[in-house]
Coordinates of C-alpha atoms in Angstrom, one line a residue:
Chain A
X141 CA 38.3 -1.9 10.9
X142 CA 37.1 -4.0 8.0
X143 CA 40.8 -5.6 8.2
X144 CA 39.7 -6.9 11.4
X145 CA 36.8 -8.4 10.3
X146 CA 37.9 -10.3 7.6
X147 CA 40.4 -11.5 9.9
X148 CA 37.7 -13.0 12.3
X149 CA 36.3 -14.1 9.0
X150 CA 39.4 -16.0 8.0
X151 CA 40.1 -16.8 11.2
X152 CA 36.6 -18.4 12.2
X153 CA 36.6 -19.8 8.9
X154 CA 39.6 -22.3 10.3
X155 CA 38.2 -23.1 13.6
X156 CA 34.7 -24.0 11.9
X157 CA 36.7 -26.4 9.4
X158 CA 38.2 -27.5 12.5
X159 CA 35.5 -27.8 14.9
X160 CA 34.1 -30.4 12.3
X161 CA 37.0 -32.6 12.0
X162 CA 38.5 -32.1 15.4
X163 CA 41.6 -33.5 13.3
X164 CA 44.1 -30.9 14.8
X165 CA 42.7 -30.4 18.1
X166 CA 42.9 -34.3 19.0
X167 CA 46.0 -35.1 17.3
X168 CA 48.2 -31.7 18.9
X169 CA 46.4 -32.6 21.8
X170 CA 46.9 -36.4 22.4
X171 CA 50.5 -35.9 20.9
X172 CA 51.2 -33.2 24.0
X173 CA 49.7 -35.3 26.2
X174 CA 52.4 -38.2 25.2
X175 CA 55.4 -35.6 25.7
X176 CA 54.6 -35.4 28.9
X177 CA 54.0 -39.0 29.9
X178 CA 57.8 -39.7 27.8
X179 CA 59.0 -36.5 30.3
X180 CA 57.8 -38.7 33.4
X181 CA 59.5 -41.6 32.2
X182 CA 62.5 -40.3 30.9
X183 CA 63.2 -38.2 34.5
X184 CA 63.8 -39.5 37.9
X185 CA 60.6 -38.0 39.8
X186 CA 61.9 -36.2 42.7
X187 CA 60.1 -33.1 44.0
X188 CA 63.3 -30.9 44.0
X189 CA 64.0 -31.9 41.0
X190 CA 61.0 -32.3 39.0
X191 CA 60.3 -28.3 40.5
X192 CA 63.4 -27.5 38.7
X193 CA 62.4 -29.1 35.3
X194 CA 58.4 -28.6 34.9
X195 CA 58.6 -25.0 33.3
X196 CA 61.0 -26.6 31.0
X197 CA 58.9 -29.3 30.0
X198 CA 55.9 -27.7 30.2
X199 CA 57.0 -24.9 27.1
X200 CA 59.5 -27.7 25.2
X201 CA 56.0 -29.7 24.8
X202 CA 54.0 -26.3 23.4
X203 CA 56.9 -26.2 21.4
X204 CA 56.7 -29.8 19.7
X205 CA 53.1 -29.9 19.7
X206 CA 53.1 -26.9 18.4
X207 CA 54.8 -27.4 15.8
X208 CA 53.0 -30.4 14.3
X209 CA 49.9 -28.6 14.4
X210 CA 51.0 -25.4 12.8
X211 CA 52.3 -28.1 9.7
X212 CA 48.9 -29.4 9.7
X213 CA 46.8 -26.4 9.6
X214 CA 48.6 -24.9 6.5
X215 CA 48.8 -28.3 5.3
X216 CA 45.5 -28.1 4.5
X217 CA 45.3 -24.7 3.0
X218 CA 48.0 -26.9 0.5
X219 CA 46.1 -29.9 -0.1
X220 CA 43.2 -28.2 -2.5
X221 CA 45.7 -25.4 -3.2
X222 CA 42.9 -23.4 -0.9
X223 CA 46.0 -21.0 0.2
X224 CA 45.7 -19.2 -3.6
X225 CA 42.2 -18.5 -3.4
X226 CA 42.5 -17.0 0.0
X227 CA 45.4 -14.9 -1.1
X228 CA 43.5 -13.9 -4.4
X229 CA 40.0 -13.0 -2.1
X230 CA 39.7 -9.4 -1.9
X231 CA 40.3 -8.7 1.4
X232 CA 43.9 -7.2 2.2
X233 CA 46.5 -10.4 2.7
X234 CA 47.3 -8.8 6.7
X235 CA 43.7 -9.5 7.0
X236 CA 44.5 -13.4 6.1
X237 CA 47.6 -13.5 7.9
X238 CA 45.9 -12.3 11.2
X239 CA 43.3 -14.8 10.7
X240 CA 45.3 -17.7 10.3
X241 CA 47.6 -16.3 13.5
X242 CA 44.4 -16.0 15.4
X243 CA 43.3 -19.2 14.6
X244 CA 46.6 -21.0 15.5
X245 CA 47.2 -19.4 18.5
X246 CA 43.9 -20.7 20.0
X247 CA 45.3 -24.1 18.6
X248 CA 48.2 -23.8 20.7
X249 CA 46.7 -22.5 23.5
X250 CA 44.2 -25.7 23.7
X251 CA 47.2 -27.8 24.1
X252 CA 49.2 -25.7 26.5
X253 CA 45.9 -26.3 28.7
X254 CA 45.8 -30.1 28.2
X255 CA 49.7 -30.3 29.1
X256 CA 50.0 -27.9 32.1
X257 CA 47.0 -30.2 34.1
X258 CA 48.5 -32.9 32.6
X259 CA 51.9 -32.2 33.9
X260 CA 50.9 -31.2 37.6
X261 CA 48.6 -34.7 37.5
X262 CA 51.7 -36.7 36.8
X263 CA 54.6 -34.9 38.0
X264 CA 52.5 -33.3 41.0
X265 CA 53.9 -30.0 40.6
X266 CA 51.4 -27.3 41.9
X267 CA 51.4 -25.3 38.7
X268 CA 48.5 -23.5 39.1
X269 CA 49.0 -21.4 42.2
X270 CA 48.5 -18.8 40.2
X271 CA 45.9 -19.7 37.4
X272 CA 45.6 -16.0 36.3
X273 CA 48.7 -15.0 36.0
X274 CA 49.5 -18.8 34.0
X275 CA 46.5 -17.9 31.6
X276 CA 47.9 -15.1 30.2
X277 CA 52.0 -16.0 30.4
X278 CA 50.2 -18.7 28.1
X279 CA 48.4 -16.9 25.9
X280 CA 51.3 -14.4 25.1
X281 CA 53.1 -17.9 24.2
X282 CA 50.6 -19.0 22.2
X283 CA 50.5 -15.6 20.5
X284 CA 53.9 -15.5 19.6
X285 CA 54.5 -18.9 18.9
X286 CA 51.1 -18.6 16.3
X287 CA 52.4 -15.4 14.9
X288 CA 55.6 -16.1 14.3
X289 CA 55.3 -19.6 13.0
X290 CA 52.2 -18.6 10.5
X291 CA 54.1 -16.5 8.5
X292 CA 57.1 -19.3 8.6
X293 CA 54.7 -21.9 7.8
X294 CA 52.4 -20.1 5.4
X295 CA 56.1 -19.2 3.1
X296 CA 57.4 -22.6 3.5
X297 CA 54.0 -24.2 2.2
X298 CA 55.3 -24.4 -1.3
X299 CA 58.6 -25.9 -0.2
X300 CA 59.0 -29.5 -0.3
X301 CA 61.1 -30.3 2.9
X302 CA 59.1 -28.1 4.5
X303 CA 58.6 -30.2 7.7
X304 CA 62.0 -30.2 8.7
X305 CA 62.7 -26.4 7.8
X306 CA 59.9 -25.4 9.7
X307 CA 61.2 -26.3 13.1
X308 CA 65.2 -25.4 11.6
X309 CA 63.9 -21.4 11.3
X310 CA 61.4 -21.2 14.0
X311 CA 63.4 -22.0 17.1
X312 CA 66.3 -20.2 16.8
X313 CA 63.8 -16.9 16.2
X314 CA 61.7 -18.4 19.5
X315 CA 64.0 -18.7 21.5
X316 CA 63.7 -15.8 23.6
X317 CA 59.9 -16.9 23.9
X318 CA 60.8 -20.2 25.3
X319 CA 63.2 -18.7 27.6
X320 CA 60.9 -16.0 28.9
X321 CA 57.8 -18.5 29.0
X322 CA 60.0 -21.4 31.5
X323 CA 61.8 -18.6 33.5
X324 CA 58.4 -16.8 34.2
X325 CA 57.0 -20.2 34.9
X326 CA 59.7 -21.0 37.0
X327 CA 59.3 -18.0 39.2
X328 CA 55.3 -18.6 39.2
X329 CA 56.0 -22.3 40.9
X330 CA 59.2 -21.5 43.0
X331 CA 58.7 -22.6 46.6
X332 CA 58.7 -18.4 47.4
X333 CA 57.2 -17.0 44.1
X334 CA 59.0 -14.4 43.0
X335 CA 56.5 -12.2 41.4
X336 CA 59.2 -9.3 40.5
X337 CA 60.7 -12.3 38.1
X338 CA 57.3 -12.9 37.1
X339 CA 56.3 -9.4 35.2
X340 CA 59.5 -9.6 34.5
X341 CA 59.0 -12.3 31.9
X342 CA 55.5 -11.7 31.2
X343 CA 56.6 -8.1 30.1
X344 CA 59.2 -9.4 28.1
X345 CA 56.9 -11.5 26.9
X346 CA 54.6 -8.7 25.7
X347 CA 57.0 -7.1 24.3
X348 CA 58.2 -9.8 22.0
X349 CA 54.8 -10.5 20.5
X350 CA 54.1 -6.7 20.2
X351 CA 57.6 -6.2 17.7
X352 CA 57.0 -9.9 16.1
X353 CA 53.5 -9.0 15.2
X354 CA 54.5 -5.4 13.6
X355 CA 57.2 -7.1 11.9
X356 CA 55.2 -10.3 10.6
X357 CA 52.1 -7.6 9.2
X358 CA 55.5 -5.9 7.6
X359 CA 56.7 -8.5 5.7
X360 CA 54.2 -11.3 5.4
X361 CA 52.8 -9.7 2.1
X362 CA 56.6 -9.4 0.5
X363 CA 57.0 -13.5 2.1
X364 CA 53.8 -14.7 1.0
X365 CA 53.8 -14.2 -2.6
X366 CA 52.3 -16.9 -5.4
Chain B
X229 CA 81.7 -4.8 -7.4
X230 CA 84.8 -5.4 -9.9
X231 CA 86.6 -8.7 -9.6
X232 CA 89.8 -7.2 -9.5
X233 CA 89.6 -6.0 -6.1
X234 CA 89.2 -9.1 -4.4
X235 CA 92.7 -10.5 -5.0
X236 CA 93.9 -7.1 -3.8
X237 CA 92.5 -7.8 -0.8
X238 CA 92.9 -11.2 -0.5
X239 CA 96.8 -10.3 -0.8
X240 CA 96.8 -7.7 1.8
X241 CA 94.7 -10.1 4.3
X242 CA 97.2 -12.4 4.0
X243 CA 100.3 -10.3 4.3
X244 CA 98.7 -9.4 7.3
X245 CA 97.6 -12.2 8.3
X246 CA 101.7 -13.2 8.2
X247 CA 102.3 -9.7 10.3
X248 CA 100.1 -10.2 12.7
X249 CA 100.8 -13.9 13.7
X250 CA 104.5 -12.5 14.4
X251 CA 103.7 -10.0 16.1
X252 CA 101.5 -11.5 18.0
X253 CA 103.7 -13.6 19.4
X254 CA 107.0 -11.4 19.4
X255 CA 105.8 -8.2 19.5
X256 CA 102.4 -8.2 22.0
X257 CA 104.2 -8.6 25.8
X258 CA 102.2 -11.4 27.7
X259 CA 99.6 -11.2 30.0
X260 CA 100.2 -10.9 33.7
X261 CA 97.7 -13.2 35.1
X262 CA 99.4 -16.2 35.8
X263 CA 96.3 -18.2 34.4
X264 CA 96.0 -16.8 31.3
X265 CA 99.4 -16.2 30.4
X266 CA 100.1 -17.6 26.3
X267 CA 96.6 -18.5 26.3
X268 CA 95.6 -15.1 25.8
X269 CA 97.1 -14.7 22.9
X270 CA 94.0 -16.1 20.8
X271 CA 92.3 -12.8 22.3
X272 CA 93.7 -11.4 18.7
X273 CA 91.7 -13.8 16.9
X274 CA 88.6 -14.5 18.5
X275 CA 87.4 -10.9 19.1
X276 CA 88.5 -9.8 15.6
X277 CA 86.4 -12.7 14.8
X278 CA 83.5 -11.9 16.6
X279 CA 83.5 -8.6 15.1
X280 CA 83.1 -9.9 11.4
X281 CA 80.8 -12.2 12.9
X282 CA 78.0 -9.2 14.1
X283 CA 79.3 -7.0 10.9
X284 CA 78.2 -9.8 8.0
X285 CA 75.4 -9.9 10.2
X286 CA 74.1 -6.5 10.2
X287 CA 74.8 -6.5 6.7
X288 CA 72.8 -9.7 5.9
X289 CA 69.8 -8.4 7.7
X290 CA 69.6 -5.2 6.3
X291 CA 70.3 -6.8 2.5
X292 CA 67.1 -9.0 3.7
X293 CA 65.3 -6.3 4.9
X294 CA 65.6 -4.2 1.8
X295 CA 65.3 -7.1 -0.7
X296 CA 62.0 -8.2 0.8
X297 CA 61.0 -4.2 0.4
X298 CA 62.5 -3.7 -3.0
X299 CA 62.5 -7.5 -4.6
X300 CA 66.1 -6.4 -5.9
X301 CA 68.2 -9.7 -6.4
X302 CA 71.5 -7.6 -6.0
X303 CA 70.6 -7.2 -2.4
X304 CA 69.8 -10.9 -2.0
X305 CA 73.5 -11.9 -3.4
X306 CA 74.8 -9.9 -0.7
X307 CA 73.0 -11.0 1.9
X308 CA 73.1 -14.4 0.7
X309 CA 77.2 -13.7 0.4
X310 CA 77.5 -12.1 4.3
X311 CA 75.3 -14.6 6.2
X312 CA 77.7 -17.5 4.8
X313 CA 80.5 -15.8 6.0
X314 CA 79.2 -15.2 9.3
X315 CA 78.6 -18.6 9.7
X316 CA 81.6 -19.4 9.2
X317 CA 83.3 -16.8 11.3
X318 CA 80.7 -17.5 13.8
X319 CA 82.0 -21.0 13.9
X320 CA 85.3 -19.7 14.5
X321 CA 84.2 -17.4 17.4
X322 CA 82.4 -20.2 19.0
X323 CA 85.8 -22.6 18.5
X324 CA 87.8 -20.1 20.0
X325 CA 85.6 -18.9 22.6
X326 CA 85.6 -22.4 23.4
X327 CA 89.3 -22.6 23.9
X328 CA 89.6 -19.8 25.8
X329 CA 86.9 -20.7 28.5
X330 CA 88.7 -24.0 29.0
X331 CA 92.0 -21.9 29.8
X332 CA 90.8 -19.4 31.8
X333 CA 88.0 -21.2 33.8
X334 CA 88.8 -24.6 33.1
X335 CA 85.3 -25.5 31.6
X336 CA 84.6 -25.5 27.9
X337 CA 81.3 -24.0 27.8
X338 CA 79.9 -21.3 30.0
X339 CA 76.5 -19.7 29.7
X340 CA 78.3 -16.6 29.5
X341 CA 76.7 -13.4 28.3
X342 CA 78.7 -13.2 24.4
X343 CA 79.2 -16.7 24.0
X344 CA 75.5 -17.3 24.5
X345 CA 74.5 -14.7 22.1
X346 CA 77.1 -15.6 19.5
X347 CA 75.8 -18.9 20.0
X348 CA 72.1 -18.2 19.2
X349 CA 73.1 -15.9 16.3
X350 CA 75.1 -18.8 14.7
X351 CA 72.1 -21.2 14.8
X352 CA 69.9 -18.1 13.0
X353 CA 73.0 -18.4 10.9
X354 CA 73.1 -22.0 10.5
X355 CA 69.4 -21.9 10.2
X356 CA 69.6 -19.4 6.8
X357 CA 72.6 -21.3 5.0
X358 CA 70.1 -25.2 5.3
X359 CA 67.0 -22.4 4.3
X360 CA 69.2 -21.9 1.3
X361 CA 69.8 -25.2 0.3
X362 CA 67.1 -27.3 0.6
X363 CA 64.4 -24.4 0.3
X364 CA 64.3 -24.9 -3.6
X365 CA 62.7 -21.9 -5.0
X366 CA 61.2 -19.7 -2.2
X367 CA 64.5 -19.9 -0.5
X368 CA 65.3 -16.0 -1.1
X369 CA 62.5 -14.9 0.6
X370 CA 62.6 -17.5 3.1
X371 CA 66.0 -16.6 4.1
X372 CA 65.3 -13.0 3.7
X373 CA 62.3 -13.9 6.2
X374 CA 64.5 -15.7 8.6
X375 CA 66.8 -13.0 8.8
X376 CA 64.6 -10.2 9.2
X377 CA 63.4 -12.2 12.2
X378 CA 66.7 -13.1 13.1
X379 CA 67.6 -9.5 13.3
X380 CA 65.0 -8.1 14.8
X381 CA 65.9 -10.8 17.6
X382 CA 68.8 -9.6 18.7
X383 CA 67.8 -7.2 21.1
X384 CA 65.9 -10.3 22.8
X385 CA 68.3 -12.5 23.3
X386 CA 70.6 -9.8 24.8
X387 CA 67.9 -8.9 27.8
X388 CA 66.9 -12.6 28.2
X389 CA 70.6 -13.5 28.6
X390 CA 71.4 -10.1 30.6
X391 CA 68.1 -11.2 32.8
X392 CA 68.9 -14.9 33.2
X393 CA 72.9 -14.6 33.6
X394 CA 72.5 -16.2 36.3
X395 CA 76.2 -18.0 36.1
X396 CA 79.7 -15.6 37.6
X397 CA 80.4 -13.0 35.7
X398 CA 82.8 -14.3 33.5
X399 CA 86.6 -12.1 33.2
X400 CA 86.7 -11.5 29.9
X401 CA 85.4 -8.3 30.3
X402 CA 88.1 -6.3 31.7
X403 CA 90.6 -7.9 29.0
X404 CA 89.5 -5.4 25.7
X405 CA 89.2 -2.1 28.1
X406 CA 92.5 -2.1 29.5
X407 CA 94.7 -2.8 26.6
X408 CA 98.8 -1.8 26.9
X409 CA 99.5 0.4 23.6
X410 CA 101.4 -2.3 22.1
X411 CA 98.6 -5.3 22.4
X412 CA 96.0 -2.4 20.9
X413 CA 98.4 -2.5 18.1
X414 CA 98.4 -5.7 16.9
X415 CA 94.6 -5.9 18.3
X416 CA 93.5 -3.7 15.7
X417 CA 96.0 -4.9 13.4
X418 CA 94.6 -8.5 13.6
X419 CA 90.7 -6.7 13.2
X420 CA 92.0 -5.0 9.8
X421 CA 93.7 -8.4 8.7
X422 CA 90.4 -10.3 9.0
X423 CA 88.4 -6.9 7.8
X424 CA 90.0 -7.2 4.2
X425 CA 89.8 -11.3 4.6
X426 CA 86.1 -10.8 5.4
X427 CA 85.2 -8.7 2.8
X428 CA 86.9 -10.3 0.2
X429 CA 85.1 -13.6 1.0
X430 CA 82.0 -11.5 0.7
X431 CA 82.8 -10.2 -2.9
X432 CA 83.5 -13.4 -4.1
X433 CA 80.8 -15.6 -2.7
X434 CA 78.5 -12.3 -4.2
X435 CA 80.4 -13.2 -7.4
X436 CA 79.6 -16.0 -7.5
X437 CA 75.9 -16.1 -6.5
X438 CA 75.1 -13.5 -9.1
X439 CA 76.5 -16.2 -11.5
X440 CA 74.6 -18.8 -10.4
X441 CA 71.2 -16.4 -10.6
X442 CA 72.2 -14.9 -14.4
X443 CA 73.0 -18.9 -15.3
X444 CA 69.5 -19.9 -13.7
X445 CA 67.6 -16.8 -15.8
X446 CA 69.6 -17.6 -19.3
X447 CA 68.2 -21.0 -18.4
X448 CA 65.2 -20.2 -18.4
X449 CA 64.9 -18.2 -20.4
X450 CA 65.9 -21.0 -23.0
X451 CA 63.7 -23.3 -21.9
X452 CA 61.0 -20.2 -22.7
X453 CA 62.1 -19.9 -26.6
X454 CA 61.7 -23.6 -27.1
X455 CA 65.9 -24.4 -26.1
X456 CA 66.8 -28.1 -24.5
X457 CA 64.0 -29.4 -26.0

């Protein structure tokens, strides 16, 4: 179990560097927050319509925002060439690797929870007919999305174009998250929820992070090598 | 691998390639359906095609697979070698699949069940040949990373297209099933044909990426002892 505490070690070791310079939270947040004001611009707001689109927008802005903050945070494991030292502590490199993950996919959570309100606000869409089951469908994104990309980001951080890779080989691999996260969602705020759909996705969902996470523990040491 | 093998097959691919164009379009009878007719003639080379397409792509991810486990470049040339060529058969697959929809159902695109998968497996595709080139020198593992993932995708993006297919069923699927004797002929003909062309363009491109690895280690090597001072 020690793994799992140097994880929350690592992992509480990101959010406390965060929690002081709130640079990542306000950013991904404010930056999510603009998505969705371009979205209510950029489409015609009709009720049919904007029912059909919201799941869409809701996980395409996870998706950006997401993205710019996972740069960010291993951005700054680069910047004093921190990521070395964390890979030469003595703790087992899964234990840094769940850390990080952990640590991102709260990141990502926080801004799937500023867009969703945001969304309903502007588009009024009544997205949280069912809070519970939205919580979790968003938290298994954020968990895949955080696992996934951490061991994406964390290889690439040597690399110098590594802001354009980084969206160029996660989304094609994500793809089956987004997919599953807007058709869930889409089911969740259909005028006659269809809850079969639902756990359909959410299952899915489940799924997906379960055989991403084995895999990313699997290979993350042979990826993230100095 | 020897070098001499690869114009062997090179030759045979395209003395088949020569037999199968005519009989393709002497020897296979047409098609019944009065929509299809002459179109479905580029049946032959879209699904032989799409074969090569999801056999370089095994073959890349396990080569990625085992070079992440074993760090042994030979692997990495191959799968290097097979995800280029399945991104460029994928690009033919998607062309022809293209063509086809537009004859049989009028509409170029349709978010049918294959084209949609080929579709996402040629942007993991796409996505590993731009890790490649612009990765500098992590791109071997990046790639190897990317299609590891890639792989292990698959099985997603068959369920989430089988569960979202929410477009008619397209009619392709009857068309491979219930072959006459003489279209399964020059069916598998046209596979072999593009078999021999596919692993030919393998060997070579493998050729030529262990090349370009030896040249880089030589390199530096020199640059080691002092050299190019």
């Amino acid at each position: 179990m020690s793994v799992l505490r140097h994880a929350a070690r690592v992992a509480w070791k990101d959010l406390r560097i965060e929690l002081r310079s709130k640079e990542i939270v306000y950013t991904m947040a404010f930056f999510g927050a603009l998505i969705v004001v371009v979205y209510s611009f950029a489409f015609p707001v009709k009720p049919d319509l904007v029912r059909a689109a919201v799941p869409g927008m809701l996980w395409v802005a996870i998706a950006f925002a997401g993205t710019v903050g996972l740069g960010r945070a291993f951005d700054r494991e680069r910047e004093n060439d921190t990521m070395r030292a964390l890979l030469l502590a003595p703790i087992p490199r899964l234990a840094v690797f769940l850390g990080k993950a952990a640590a991102i996919s709260l990141l990502v959570l926080l801004v799937a929870l500023v867009c969703a309100p945001l969304l309903a606000l502007l588009l009024d869409v009544d997205l949280f007919a069912m809070p519970a089951e939205l919580l979790l469908l968003l938290v298994l994104g954020a968990i895949g999305f955080a696992n996934v990309g951490s061991v994406f980001a964390a290889t690439l951080l040597k690399v110098r174009s590594r802001d354009v890779l980084l969206p160029v080989i996660l989304y094609p691999i994500l793809i089956p998250l987004f997919v599953a996260g807007t058709s869930a969602t889409e089911a969740m705020i259909a005028v006659k929820p269809d809850l079969d759909k639902l756990w359909y996705w959410i299952g899915f969902l489940g799924i997906y992070d379960a055989v991403f996470l084995v895999l990313s523990m699997w290979v993350f040491e042979a990826l993230v090598i100095e | 691998m020897s070098n001499k093998g690869i114009p062997v097959l090179a030759a045979l691919a395209a003395i088949g390639f020569v037999v199968t164009i005519y009989l393709v379009f002497t020897y296979a009878p047409l098609v019944e359906d009065p929509v299809l007719m002459f179109n479905q003639k580029i049946f032959y080379y879209h699904v032989a095609h799409a074969f090569m397409l999801f056999l370089a792509t095994a073959v890349c991810g396990v080569c990625s697979l085992v070079f992440l486990k074993t760090r042994k470049p030979k692997y990495d040339d191959l799968a290097l070698a097979s995800a280029e060529v399945a991104a460029m058969f994928g690009a033919v697959v998607l062309a022809t699949g293209m063509i086809w929809a537009k004859a049989a159902w009028d509409i170029w695109w349709v978010w049918e069940k294959r084209l949609t998968m080929s579709l996402l497996l040629w942007l993991v595709l796409v996505g590993y040949v731009l890790v490649r080139r612009f990765a500098g020198s992590s791109a071997d593992r990046l790639a190897a990373g990317l299609a590891a993932f890639g792989t292990v995708g698959i099985p997603f993006i068959y369920f989430m297209v089988d569960a979202s297919d929410h477009h008619p069923k397209a009619g392709a699927g009857g068309v491979a099933a219930t072959l006459p004797p003489e279209m399964k002929l020059v069916f598998w003909l046209s596979v072999l044909t593009f078999l021999l062309w596919c692993v030919a363009l393998v060997m070579s491109r493998v050729q030529s990426a262990r090349a370009e690895r030896e040249l880089r280690e030589i390199r530096e090597r020199g640059l080691d002892a002092g050299l190019f001072t």
